[in-house]
Coordinates of C-alpha atoms in Angstrom, one line a residue:
Chain A
X1487 CA 252.3 145.0 261.1
X1488 CA 249.9 143.6 258.4
X1489 CA 250.7 140.1 259.3
X1490 CA 249.6 140.5 262.8
X1491 CA 246.4 142.1 261.9
X1492 CA 245.5 139.3 259.5
X1493 CA 245.8 136.7 262.4
X1494 CA 243.2 138.5 264.4
X1495 CA 239.7 137.2 264.5
X1496 CA 237.4 137.4 261.5
X1497 CA 234.5 139.1 263.3
X1498 CA 236.2 142.4 263.7
X1499 CA 237.2 143.3 260.2
X1500 CA 240.4 145.5 260.4
X1501 CA 240.1 149.0 258.7
X1502 CA 242.7 148.0 256.1
X1503 CA 240.8 145.0 254.8
X1504 CA 237.7 147.1 254.3
X1505 CA 239.8 149.7 252.6
X1506 CA 241.3 147.1 250.3
X1507 CA 237.7 145.8 249.5
X1508 CA 236.5 149.4 248.7
X1509 CA 239.4 150.0 246.5
X1510 CA 239.0 146.7 244.6
X1511 CA 235.3 147.5 244.0
X1512 CA 236.2 151.0 242.9
X1513 CA 238.6 149.6 240.4
X1514 CA 236.0 147.1 239.2
X1515 CA 233.4 149.8 238.8
X1516 CA 235.9 152.1 237.1
X1517 CA 236.6 149.4 234.5
X1518 CA 232.8 149.0 233.9
X1519 CA 232.4 152.9 233.6
X1520 CA 235.2 153.1 231.0
X1521 CA 233.8 150.1 229.1
X1522 CA 230.3 151.3 228.8
X1523 CA 231.2 155.0 228.4
X1524 CA 231.0 155.0 224.5
X1525 CA 227.6 153.4 224.8
X1526 CA 226.4 155.8 227.4
X1527 CA 227.5 158.8 225.4
X1528 CA 225.7 157.4 222.2
X1529 CA 222.4 157.3 224.1
X1530 CA 222.8 160.6 225.9
X1531 CA 223.8 162.4 222.6
X1532 CA 220.9 160.8 220.8
X1533 CA 218.5 162.5 223.2
X1534 CA 220.0 166.1 223.0
X1535 CA 219.0 169.0 220.7
X1536 CA 221.4 169.6 217.9
X1537 CA 223.0 172.6 219.7
X1538 CA 223.7 170.6 223.0
X1539 CA 225.0 167.7 220.9
X1540 CA 227.7 169.9 219.5
X1541 CA 228.6 171.2 222.8
X1542 CA 230.5 169.4 225.6
X1543 CA 227.5 168.4 227.7
X1544 CA 227.4 164.8 229.0
X1545 CA 223.6 164.7 229.6
X1546 CA 220.7 166.5 227.9
X1547 CA 219.0 169.2 229.7
X1548 CA 215.8 168.3 227.8
X1549 CA 214.9 164.9 226.5
X1550 CA 214.5 165.1 222.8
X1551 CA 212.7 161.7 222.0
X1552 CA 211.7 163.1 218.5
X1553 CA 215.2 162.5 217.3
X1554 CA 214.4 158.9 217.0
X1555 CA 211.3 159.6 215.0
X1556 CA 213.2 161.9 212.7
X1557 CA 216.1 159.4 212.2
X1558 CA 213.7 156.6 211.7
X1559 CA 211.9 158.4 209.0
X1560 CA 214.9 160.0 207.3
X1561 CA 217.0 156.9 207.1
X1562 CA 214.2 154.5 206.0
X1563 CA 215.1 152.4 209.0
X1564 CA 211.8 150.4 208.8
X1565 CA 213.0 148.9 205.4
X1566 CA 216.6 148.3 206.5
X1567 CA 215.7 146.7 209.8
X1568 CA 213.2 144.5 208.1
X1569 CA 215.9 143.5 205.6
X1570 CA 218.4 142.6 208.3
X1571 CA 215.8 140.5 210.0
X1572 CA 214.9 138.7 206.9
X1573 CA 218.7 138.1 206.0
X1574 CA 219.3 136.9 209.6
X1575 CA 216.4 134.7 209.6
X1576 CA 217.2 132.9 206.2
X1577 CA 221.0 132.7 207.1
X1578 CA 220.1 131.1 210.5
X1579 CA 217.6 128.7 209.0
X1580 CA 220.3 127.3 206.5
X1581 CA 223.2 127.7 208.9
X1582 CA 221.3 125.7 211.6
X1583 CA 220.1 122.9 209.3
X1584 CA 223.5 122.4 207.7
X1585 CA 225.7 122.7 210.8
X1586 CA 223.4 120.6 213.0
X1587 CA 223.5 117.7 210.4
X1588 CA 227.3 118.1 209.8
X1589 CA 228.0 118.4 213.5
X1590 CA 226.0 115.2 214.2
X1591 CA 227.8 113.4 211.6
X1592 CA 231.2 114.3 213.0
X1593 CA 230.2 113.8 216.6
X1594 CA 228.1 110.6 216.7
X1595 CA 228.8 108.5 213.6
X1596 CA 232.1 106.7 212.8
X1597 CA 232.8 106.7 209.1
X1598 CA 236.0 106.4 207.1
X1599 CA 237.6 109.9 206.4
X1600 CA 235.9 111.5 209.2
X1601 CA 238.8 112.9 211.2
X1602 CA 240.5 114.0 207.9
X1603 CA 237.5 115.9 206.8
X1604 CA 237.1 117.5 210.2
X1605 CA 240.7 118.7 210.3
X1606 CA 240.5 120.1 206.8
X1607 CA 237.3 121.8 207.8
X1608 CA 238.9 123.3 210.8
X1609 CA 241.9 124.6 208.9
X1610 CA 239.6 126.5 206.6
X1611 CA 238.9 128.7 209.6
X1612 CA 242.4 130.1 209.1
X1613 CA 241.5 131.3 205.6
X1614 CA 240.7 135.0 206.2
X1615 CA 237.5 136.2 204.7
X1616 CA 239.5 138.8 202.9
X1617 CA 241.1 136.1 200.6
X1618 CA 237.7 134.9 199.5
X1619 CA 235.9 138.1 198.9
X1620 CA 236.9 138.6 195.3
X1621 CA 236.3 135.0 194.0
X1622 CA 233.1 134.9 196.1
X1623 CA 231.9 138.0 194.5
X1624 CA 232.8 136.5 191.0
X1625 CA 231.2 133.2 191.9
X1626 CA 228.0 134.9 193.0
X1627 CA 227.7 137.0 189.9
X1628 CA 228.5 134.0 187.8
X1629 CA 225.9 131.8 189.6
X1630 CA 223.3 134.6 188.9
X1631 CA 224.1 134.6 185.2
X1632 CA 224.0 130.8 184.6
X1633 CA 221.2 129.8 187.0
X1634 CA 217.5 130.7 187.2
X1635 CA 218.1 132.4 190.6
X1636 CA 218.9 136.1 190.9
X1637 CA 221.8 136.4 193.2
X1638 CA 223.0 139.9 193.2
X1639 CA 220.6 142.4 194.8
X1640 CA 218.7 139.5 196.3
X1641 CA 218.7 137.3 199.3
X1642 CA 220.9 134.5 197.9
X1643 CA 224.1 136.6 197.8
X1644 CA 223.4 137.9 201.2
X1645 CA 222.6 134.6 202.9
X1646 CA 223.9 131.5 201.2
X1647 CA 227.5 132.2 201.6
X1648 CA 227.1 132.4 205.4
X1649 CA 225.2 129.2 205.9
X1650 CA 228.2 127.0 206.3
X1651 CA 229.8 128.2 209.6
X1652 CA 232.9 126.2 210.7
X1653 CA 232.5 127.7 214.1
X1654 CA 228.9 126.5 214.5
X1655 CA 229.8 123.1 213.4
X1656 CA 232.8 122.9 215.8
X1657 CA 230.6 124.3 218.7
X1658 CA 227.7 121.9 218.1
X1659 CA 230.2 118.9 217.6
X1660 CA 231.6 119.5 221.1
X1661 CA 228.2 119.4 222.7
X1662 CA 226.9 116.5 220.6
X1663 CA 230.0 114.4 221.5
X1664 CA 229.3 114.8 225.2
X1665 CA 225.9 113.1 225.0
X1666 CA 226.3 109.5 226.5
X1667 CA 226.3 106.5 224.1
X1668 CA 223.8 104.7 226.2
X1669 CA 221.0 107.2 225.2
X1670 CA 221.7 106.3 221.5
X1671 CA 221.7 102.6 222.3
X1672 CA 218.4 102.9 224.0
X1673 CA 216.9 104.9 221.1
X1674 CA 218.2 102.3 218.6
X1675 CA 216.5 99.5 220.6
X1676 CA 213.3 101.5 220.4
X1677 CA 213.7 101.6 216.6
X1678 CA 214.9 105.2 216.2
X1679 CA 217.4 106.0 213.5
X1680 CA 219.9 108.9 213.6
X1681 CA 217.5 111.5 212.4
X1682 CA 214.9 110.6 215.0
X1683 CA 217.6 110.5 217.7
X1684 CA 219.0 113.9 216.6
X1685 CA 215.6 115.5 216.5
X1686 CA 214.0 113.9 219.7
X1687 CA 217.0 113.6 222.0
X1688 CA 220.1 115.6 220.8
X1689 CA 218.5 118.9 219.9
X1690 CA 216.5 119.4 223.1
X1691 CA 219.7 118.9 225.0
X1692 CA 221.6 121.4 222.9
X1693 CA 219.6 124.7 223.5
X1694 CA 222.7 126.5 224.9
X1695 CA 225.0 126.1 221.8
X1696 CA 222.0 126.8 219.4
X1697 CA 221.3 129.9 221.3
X1698 CA 225.0 131.0 220.9
X1699 CA 224.8 130.3 217.1
X1700 CA 221.6 132.3 217.0
X1701 CA 223.3 135.3 218.8
X1702 CA 226.6 135.1 216.7
X1703 CA 224.6 134.9 213.5
X1704 CA 222.7 138.0 214.5
X1705 CA 225.8 139.8 215.3
X1706 CA 227.4 138.7 212.1
X1707 CA 224.6 140.0 210.0
X1708 CA 224.4 143.2 211.9
X1709 CA 228.1 143.7 211.5
X1710 CA 228.5 142.9 207.9
X1711 CA 229.4 145.9 205.8
X1712 CA 231.9 145.2 203.0
X1713 CA 230.1 142.2 201.5
X1714 CA 226.6 143.7 201.5
X1715 CA 227.8 146.9 200.0
X1716 CA 229.4 144.9 197.2
X1717 CA 226.4 142.6 196.3
X1718 CA 223.6 145.2 196.6
X1719 CA 223.1 148.5 194.6
X1720 CA 219.6 149.3 195.7
X1721 CA 218.0 149.5 199.2
X1722 CA 215.7 146.5 198.5
X1723 CA 217.8 144.1 200.3
X1724 CA 220.4 146.3 202.0
X1725 CA 220.9 145.5 205.7
X1726 CA 221.0 147.9 208.5
X1727 CA 224.8 148.5 208.6
X1728 CA 224.8 149.7 205.0
X1729 CA 221.6 151.8 205.8
X1730 CA 223.4 153.4 208.6
X1731 CA 226.4 154.2 206.4
X1732 CA 224.3 156.0 203.8
X1733 CA 222.4 157.8 206.6
X1734 CA 225.7 159.0 208.0
X1735 CA 226.6 160.5 204.7
X1736 CA 223.3 162.2 204.3
X1737 CA 223.0 163.4 207.9
X1738 CA 226.3 165.5 207.7
X1739 CA 226.7 167.2 211.1
X1740 CA 223.4 166.2 212.6
X1741 CA 225.2 164.4 215.5
X1742 CA 222.1 163.8 217.6
X1743 CA 220.2 162.2 214.7
X1744 CA 223.2 160.0 213.8
X1745 CA 223.4 158.8 217.3
X1746 CA 219.6 158.0 217.4
X1747 CA 220.2 156.1 214.1
X1748 CA 223.0 154.2 215.8
X1749 CA 220.9 153.3 218.8
X1750 CA 218.2 152.1 216.6
X1751 CA 220.6 150.0 214.6
X1752 CA 222.1 148.2 217.7
X1753 CA 218.8 148.0 219.7
X1754 CA 217.8 144.5 218.6
X1755 CA 221.2 143.1 219.2
X1756 CA 221.2 144.6 222.7
X1757 CA 217.8 143.1 223.5
X1758 CA 218.9 139.8 222.4
X1759 CA 222.2 140.1 224.4
X1760 CA 220.5 141.0 227.6
X1761 CA 218.0 138.2 227.1
X1762 CA 220.7 135.6 226.7
X1763 CA 223.6 137.2 228.3
X1764 CA 224.6 134.4 230.7
X1765 CA 224.1 131.5 228.4
X1766 CA 226.2 133.4 225.9
X1767 CA 229.2 134.3 227.9
X1768 CA 229.2 130.9 229.5
X1769 CA 229.1 129.0 226.2
X1770 CA 231.8 131.1 224.6
X1771 CA 233.9 130.5 227.5
X1772 CA 233.4 126.8 227.5
X1773 CA 233.6 126.1 223.8
X1774 CA 235.3 129.3 222.4
X1775 CA 238.7 127.8 222.0
X1776 CA 238.9 124.4 223.8
X1777 CA 236.3 121.7 224.0
Chain B
X350 CA 217.8 94.5 205.4
X351 CA 220.9 94.9 203.2
X352 CA 219.6 98.2 201.7
X353 CA 218.8 99.5 205.2
X354 CA 222.4 98.7 206.3
X355 CA 223.7 100.4 203.2
X356 CA 221.5 103.5 203.7
X357 CA 222.8 103.7 207.3
X358 CA 226.3 103.6 206.0
X359 CA 225.6 106.4 203.6
X360 CA 223.8 108.6 206.1
X361 CA 226.9 110.4 207.6
X362 CA 227.8 111.6 204.1
X363 CA 224.3 112.6 203.4
X364 CA 224.5 114.7 206.6
X365 CA 227.6 116.3 205.5
X366 CA 226.8 116.9 201.9
X367 CA 225.1 120.2 202.3
X368 CA 227.8 121.8 204.3
X369 CA 230.5 120.3 202.2
X370 CA 229.1 121.5 199.0
X371 CA 228.8 125.0 200.4
X372 CA 232.3 125.0 201.8
X373 CA 233.8 123.6 198.5
X374 CA 231.9 126.2 196.4
X375 CA 232.4 129.3 198.7
X376 CA 235.5 128.7 200.7
X377 CA 237.9 126.2 199.1
X378 CA 237.2 126.8 195.5
X379 CA 237.3 130.6 195.9
X380 CA 240.7 130.4 197.8
X381 CA 242.1 128.3 194.9
X382 CA 240.6 130.8 192.3
X383 CA 242.2 133.7 194.3
X384 CA 245.5 131.9 193.8
X385 CA 244.8 131.6 190.0
X386 CA 243.5 135.0 189.5
X387 CA 246.6 136.5 191.1
X388 CA 248.4 135.4 188.0
X389 CA 245.9 136.9 185.5
X390 CA 244.7 140.2 184.2
X391 CA 241.0 140.2 184.9
X392 CA 238.5 143.1 185.1
X393 CA 235.4 141.0 185.7
X394 CA 234.4 141.2 182.1
X395 CA 235.6 138.8 179.4
X396 CA 238.2 136.2 180.1
X397 CA 241.2 136.5 182.4
X398 CA 244.5 136.6 180.6
X399 CA 247.4 134.8 182.2
X400 CA 250.3 137.3 182.8
X401 CA 252.6 135.3 185.1
X402 CA 254.4 137.2 187.9
X403 CA 253.4 140.6 186.5
X404 CA 250.8 141.4 189.1
X405 CA 253.3 140.7 191.8
X406 CA 255.8 143.0 190.2
X407 CA 253.3 145.6 190.0
X408 CA 252.2 145.2 193.5
X409 CA 255.8 145.2 194.6
X410 CA 256.4 148.6 193.0
X411 CA 253.1 150.0 194.3
X412 CA 253.9 152.5 197.1
X413 CA 250.3 152.3 198.5
X414 CA 250.6 148.6 198.9
X415 CA 253.5 149.2 201.1
X416 CA 251.8 151.9 203.0
X417 CA 248.8 149.6 203.6
X418 CA 250.8 146.7 204.6
X419 CA 253.0 148.7 207.1
X420 CA 250.0 150.4 208.5
X421 CA 248.3 147.0 209.1
X422 CA 251.5 145.7 210.7
X423 CA 251.7 148.8 212.9
X424 CA 248.1 148.3 213.9
X425 CA 248.6 144.6 214.8
X426 CA 252.0 145.4 216.7
X427 CA 250.0 147.9 218.8
X428 CA 246.5 146.5 219.0
X429 CA 247.2 142.7 219.6
X430 CA 249.5 142.9 222.6
X431 CA 247.3 145.7 224.1
X432 CA 244.1 143.8 223.6
X433 CA 245.5 140.7 225.1
X434 CA 247.1 142.5 228.0
X435 CA 243.6 144.3 228.5
X436 CA 241.8 141.1 228.4
X437 CA 244.2 139.4 230.7
X438 CA 244.0 142.4 233.2
X439 CA 240.2 142.4 233.2
X440 CA 240.1 138.7 233.6
X441 CA 242.3 138.8 236.7
X442 CA 240.4 141.8 238.1
X443 CA 237.0 140.3 237.6
X444 CA 237.8 136.6 238.2
X445 CA 237.0 136.6 241.9
X446 CA 233.5 135.8 242.6
X447 CA 231.7 138.3 244.6
X448 CA 228.6 140.6 244.6
X449 CA 227.3 141.6 241.1
X450 CA 230.3 140.0 239.2
X451 CA 227.8 138.8 236.6
X452 CA 226.8 142.3 236.1
X453 CA 230.3 143.6 235.8
X454 CA 231.1 140.9 233.2
X455 CA 228.0 141.6 231.1
X456 CA 229.1 145.3 231.1
X457 CA 232.7 144.5 230.0
X458 CA 231.3 142.3 227.2
X459 CA 228.8 144.9 226.0
X460 CA 231.0 146.9 223.7
X461 CA 231.9 143.6 221.8
X462 CA 228.3 142.9 220.8
X463 CA 227.7 146.5 219.3
X464 CA 227.8 146.2 215.6
X465 CA 231.1 147.6 214.1
X466 CA 229.4 150.2 212.0
X467 CA 227.6 151.9 214.9
X468 CA 230.6 151.4 217.1
X469 CA 233.0 153.2 214.6
X470 CA 230.4 155.9 214.3
X471 CA 230.3 156.6 218.0
X472 CA 234.0 156.7 218.1
X473 CA 234.3 159.1 215.3
X474 CA 232.5 161.5 217.4
X475 CA 234.0 160.7 220.8
X476 CA 237.3 161.5 219.1
X477 CA 236.1 164.6 217.3
X478 CA 238.3 167.5 218.7
X479 CA 235.5 170.0 218.7
X480 CA 232.4 168.2 219.8
X481 CA 233.7 165.0 221.4
X482 CA 233.9 164.3 225.1
X483 CA 237.5 162.8 225.0
X484 CA 239.6 165.9 224.5
X485 CA 237.9 168.1 227.2
X486 CA 238.5 165.1 229.6
X487 CA 242.2 164.9 228.6
X488 CA 242.6 168.6 229.0
X489 CA 241.2 168.5 232.5
X490 CA 243.7 165.9 233.4
X491 CA 246.4 168.1 231.9
X492 CA 247.2 165.6 229.1
X493 CA 247.9 166.6 225.4
X494 CA 244.7 166.5 223.3
X495 CA 245.6 165.8 219.8
X496 CA 243.0 166.1 217.0
X497 CA 243.1 162.3 216.5
X498 CA 241.5 161.3 213.3
X499 CA 242.4 164.4 211.4
X500 CA 246.0 164.2 212.6
X501 CA 248.1 161.7 210.5
X502 CA 250.3 160.9 213.5
X503 CA 247.3 160.1 215.8
X504 CA 244.8 158.5 213.4
X505 CA 246.2 155.1 213.7
X506 CA 246.6 155.1 217.4
X507 CA 243.0 156.4 217.7
X508 CA 241.6 153.3 215.8
X509 CA 243.7 151.1 218.0
X510 CA 242.2 152.8 221.0
X511 CA 238.7 152.2 219.8
X512 CA 239.6 148.5 219.2
X513 CA 240.7 148.1 222.9
X514 CA 237.1 148.3 224.0
X515 CA 235.9 145.3 222.0
X516 CA 237.9 142.6 223.9
X517 CA 234.9 140.7 225.4
X518 CA 235.8 137.5 223.8
X519 CA 239.4 137.4 225.0
X520 CA 238.2 138.4 228.6
X521 CA 235.5 135.7 228.8
X522 CA 237.9 133.0 227.4
X523 CA 240.7 133.9 229.9
X524 CA 238.1 134.0 232.8
X525 CA 237.4 130.3 231.8
X526 CA 241.1 129.7 231.7
X527 CA 241.5 131.1 235.1
X528 CA 238.8 128.9 236.5
X529 CA 240.6 125.9 235.1
X530 CA 243.6 126.5 237.5
X531 CA 243.1 124.4 240.6
X532 CA 242.9 126.3 243.9
X533 CA 245.3 123.9 245.5
X534 CA 248.2 125.0 243.2
X535 CA 247.9 128.5 244.6
X536 CA 247.6 127.3 248.2
X537 CA 250.6 125.2 247.8
X538 CA 252.6 128.3 246.4
X539 CA 251.4 130.3 249.4
X540 CA 252.6 127.7 251.9
X541 CA 256.0 127.9 250.2
X542 CA 256.0 131.6 250.8
X543 CA 255.5 132.9 247.2
X544 CA 254.3 136.4 247.0
X545 CA 251.6 137.6 244.6
X546 CA 253.9 138.5 241.8
X547 CA 255.7 135.1 242.1
X548 CA 252.5 133.2 242.0
X549 CA 251.4 135.2 238.9
X550 CA 254.6 134.5 237.0
X551 CA 255.1 131.1 238.2
X552 CA 251.6 129.7 238.1
X553 CA 249.0 131.9 236.4
X554 CA 251.0 133.0 233.4
X555 CA 252.4 129.6 232.5
X556 CA 249.0 127.8 233.0
X557 CA 247.2 130.4 230.9
X558 CA 250.0 130.2 228.2
X559 CA 248.1 128.1 225.7
X560 CA 245.1 130.2 225.9
X561 CA 247.1 133.4 225.5
X562 CA 248.9 132.0 222.5
X563 CA 245.7 130.9 220.7
X564 CA 244.0 134.3 221.4
X565 CA 247.0 136.0 220.0
X566 CA 247.1 134.0 216.9
X567 CA 243.5 134.5 216.4
X568 CA 243.7 138.2 216.9
X569 CA 246.5 138.6 214.5
X570 CA 244.6 136.8 211.7
X571 CA 241.4 138.8 212.6
X572 CA 243.2 142.1 212.8
X573 CA 244.3 141.9 209.2
X574 CA 240.6 142.1 208.2
X575 CA 238.8 143.8 211.0
X576 CA 240.2 147.2 210.2
X577 CA 238.0 147.5 207.2
X578 CA 234.9 148.9 208.9
X579 CA 236.6 151.4 211.3
X580 CA 238.9 152.7 208.5
X581 CA 236.0 153.0 206.0
X582 CA 233.7 154.9 208.4
X583 CA 236.1 156.9 210.5
X584 CA 238.8 158.0 208.1
X585 CA 238.3 156.4 204.6
X586 CA 241.9 155.6 204.9
X587 CA 243.1 159.2 205.5
X588 CA 244.6 161.5 206.5
X589 CA 247.3 161.2 204.0
X590 CA 246.8 157.4 203.9
X591 CA 247.7 157.1 207.6
X592 CA 244.9 154.5 208.1
X593 CA 245.1 153.0 204.6
X594 CA 245.0 149.2 205.8
X595 CA 245.2 146.2 203.6
X596 CA 241.6 145.2 203.6
X597 CA 240.6 148.8 202.4
X598 CA 243.5 148.6 199.8
X599 CA 242.2 145.3 198.4
X600 CA 238.6 146.4 198.4
X601 CA 239.6 149.6 196.4
X602 CA 241.9 147.9 194.1
X603 CA 239.3 145.1 193.2
X604 CA 236.0 146.8 193.3
X605 CA 236.7 150.5 192.6
X606 CA 239.5 149.9 190.2
X607 CA 238.3 146.6 188.8
X608 CA 241.8 145.2 189.0
X609 CA 240.9 141.7 190.2
X610 CA 244.3 140.2 189.3
X611 CA 246.3 142.7 191.2
X612 CA 243.9 142.7 194.2
X613 CA 244.3 138.9 194.3
X614 CA 248.0 139.2 194.2
X615 CA 247.8 141.7 197.2
X616 CA 245.6 139.2 199.0
X617 CA 248.2 136.4 198.5
X618 CA 251.0 138.5 199.8
X619 CA 249.0 139.6 202.9
X620 CA 248.1 135.9 203.4
X621 CA 251.8 135.0 203.4
X622 CA 252.6 137.7 205.8
X623 CA 249.9 136.5 208.0
X624 CA 251.3 133.0 208.0
X625 CA 254.8 134.3 208.7
X626 CA 253.5 136.4 211.6
X627 CA 251.7 133.4 213.1
X628 CA 254.8 131.2 212.8
X629 CA 256.9 133.9 214.4
X630 CA 254.5 134.1 217.2
X631 CA 254.5 130.3 217.7
X632 CA 258.3 130.4 217.8
X633 CA 258.4 133.1 220.3
X634 CA 256.3 131.4 222.8
X635 CA 257.6 127.9 222.2
X636 CA 257.6 125.8 225.3
X637 CA 254.7 127.7 226.7
X638 CA 252.8 124.8 227.7
X639 CA 251.8 123.6 224.3
X640 CA 252.7 120.0 225.3
X641 CA 249.0 119.5 226.1
X642 CA 247.7 119.5 222.6

């Protein structure tokens, strides 16, 4: 039966094709609804009164925007957000400088030992962060004791360990390697060295991977919990995740305030994600695992 | 001229120096130090004292270590296959180009960018048997509504459940993998009279094989550490150690108890278990299109 219908002309869409299309879209939408539900629930609860938040309502009867004001004040979010921004910015500045230089060397310059160093570097990706957390902590305290720089409770402990990212180097290398050699030859004839070529030709062509690194670095800083808890003991440099955790402990059962706090904590990341969403998923897909 | 040539030759090493120094100081050296500390008694103060295999013996007889390891393995056994299957299913569902697919994909990826702390907090309350929205929904559907995080039988599955939403990376990577499969292959199969299931098992699955294997390996390695934040926020390892995972165990041993030697020994053992798991995984799927690499 179905076979006959599918042979009929395209203009007159048979009912079963339409039905199938509708079910497909229903399924697709269902997936989306499930995926964003936690997120939806977080926002709607953050707008409820405490009584409603502790009930089973899905949407507030009245919008309580003041939850955000209260959460902001009580959790000292202005300090924590500012800390997270500072940490991200410093990490990113170091990470981009180091990984761009290293990736360029791996991608564009032939030198003895290159492939060996690259392989060793890639294999350090298999060392879980868990294996290095204790010695890193000892290293950081030790560096703070012997050097002039204060590490614990200060920016170096929170940023410097994350400036060398294997993934960033790998990602950038894949992009740099695709740039045609002719461009470099032409630049060399014009008297440009590696640094000038990197700055004036390679970087302008690599906005997509750099954007990915920016977002991933943002997410990394916003995600980190164990390490910042370890190397800070006062709010001076504590990032938003640690701030949120101490707020949770204080807020007790104030579910609506907690959710408002969570929304505040994720808002910067969401803004960035929506802004660069397409570039982000495309680049992850293109370079996530393969080159 | 000669000096210019020499500086050109040195340049790549100069470019690499900052990264290599950092990696040496903060990845390679610490990994080595971990290895050494595991054979010492060290509390962060004074000098580490060499104690041979003592820490490993202590760890071996520590019941909590085994609880943590078994919990982590149980978590991996449930979460990794489900996460990979979920990502594959979603990738298949959303791979066809059509209206609003970009929007759909962005929505599927959304939970993955939400910071773990906030995400764990939201799930703590979604799963709350009194205030959360999940149990009323389950009851409406006539399904059992356990008390999740406060029930030692359900706490671990609850954390697995929450992890199933953050599969954006696998989803996006498998979408790209699907796009790599040439249309003609499918057309040829259809001409030969293959049905949907046959095309899936004979073409899609084998061609996606390498991607699936890499994703699984990565997920196993990451799953050993990604349980820290959810366990710390949602349950603090409870109830009755039902969600006491290895990262939490290491963290508490090292930084609450200041037993760095024992903690390093635990790390080494977990590291070895990870390697064994990865090797088993590779052997299980041997011949799954790994000839390309």
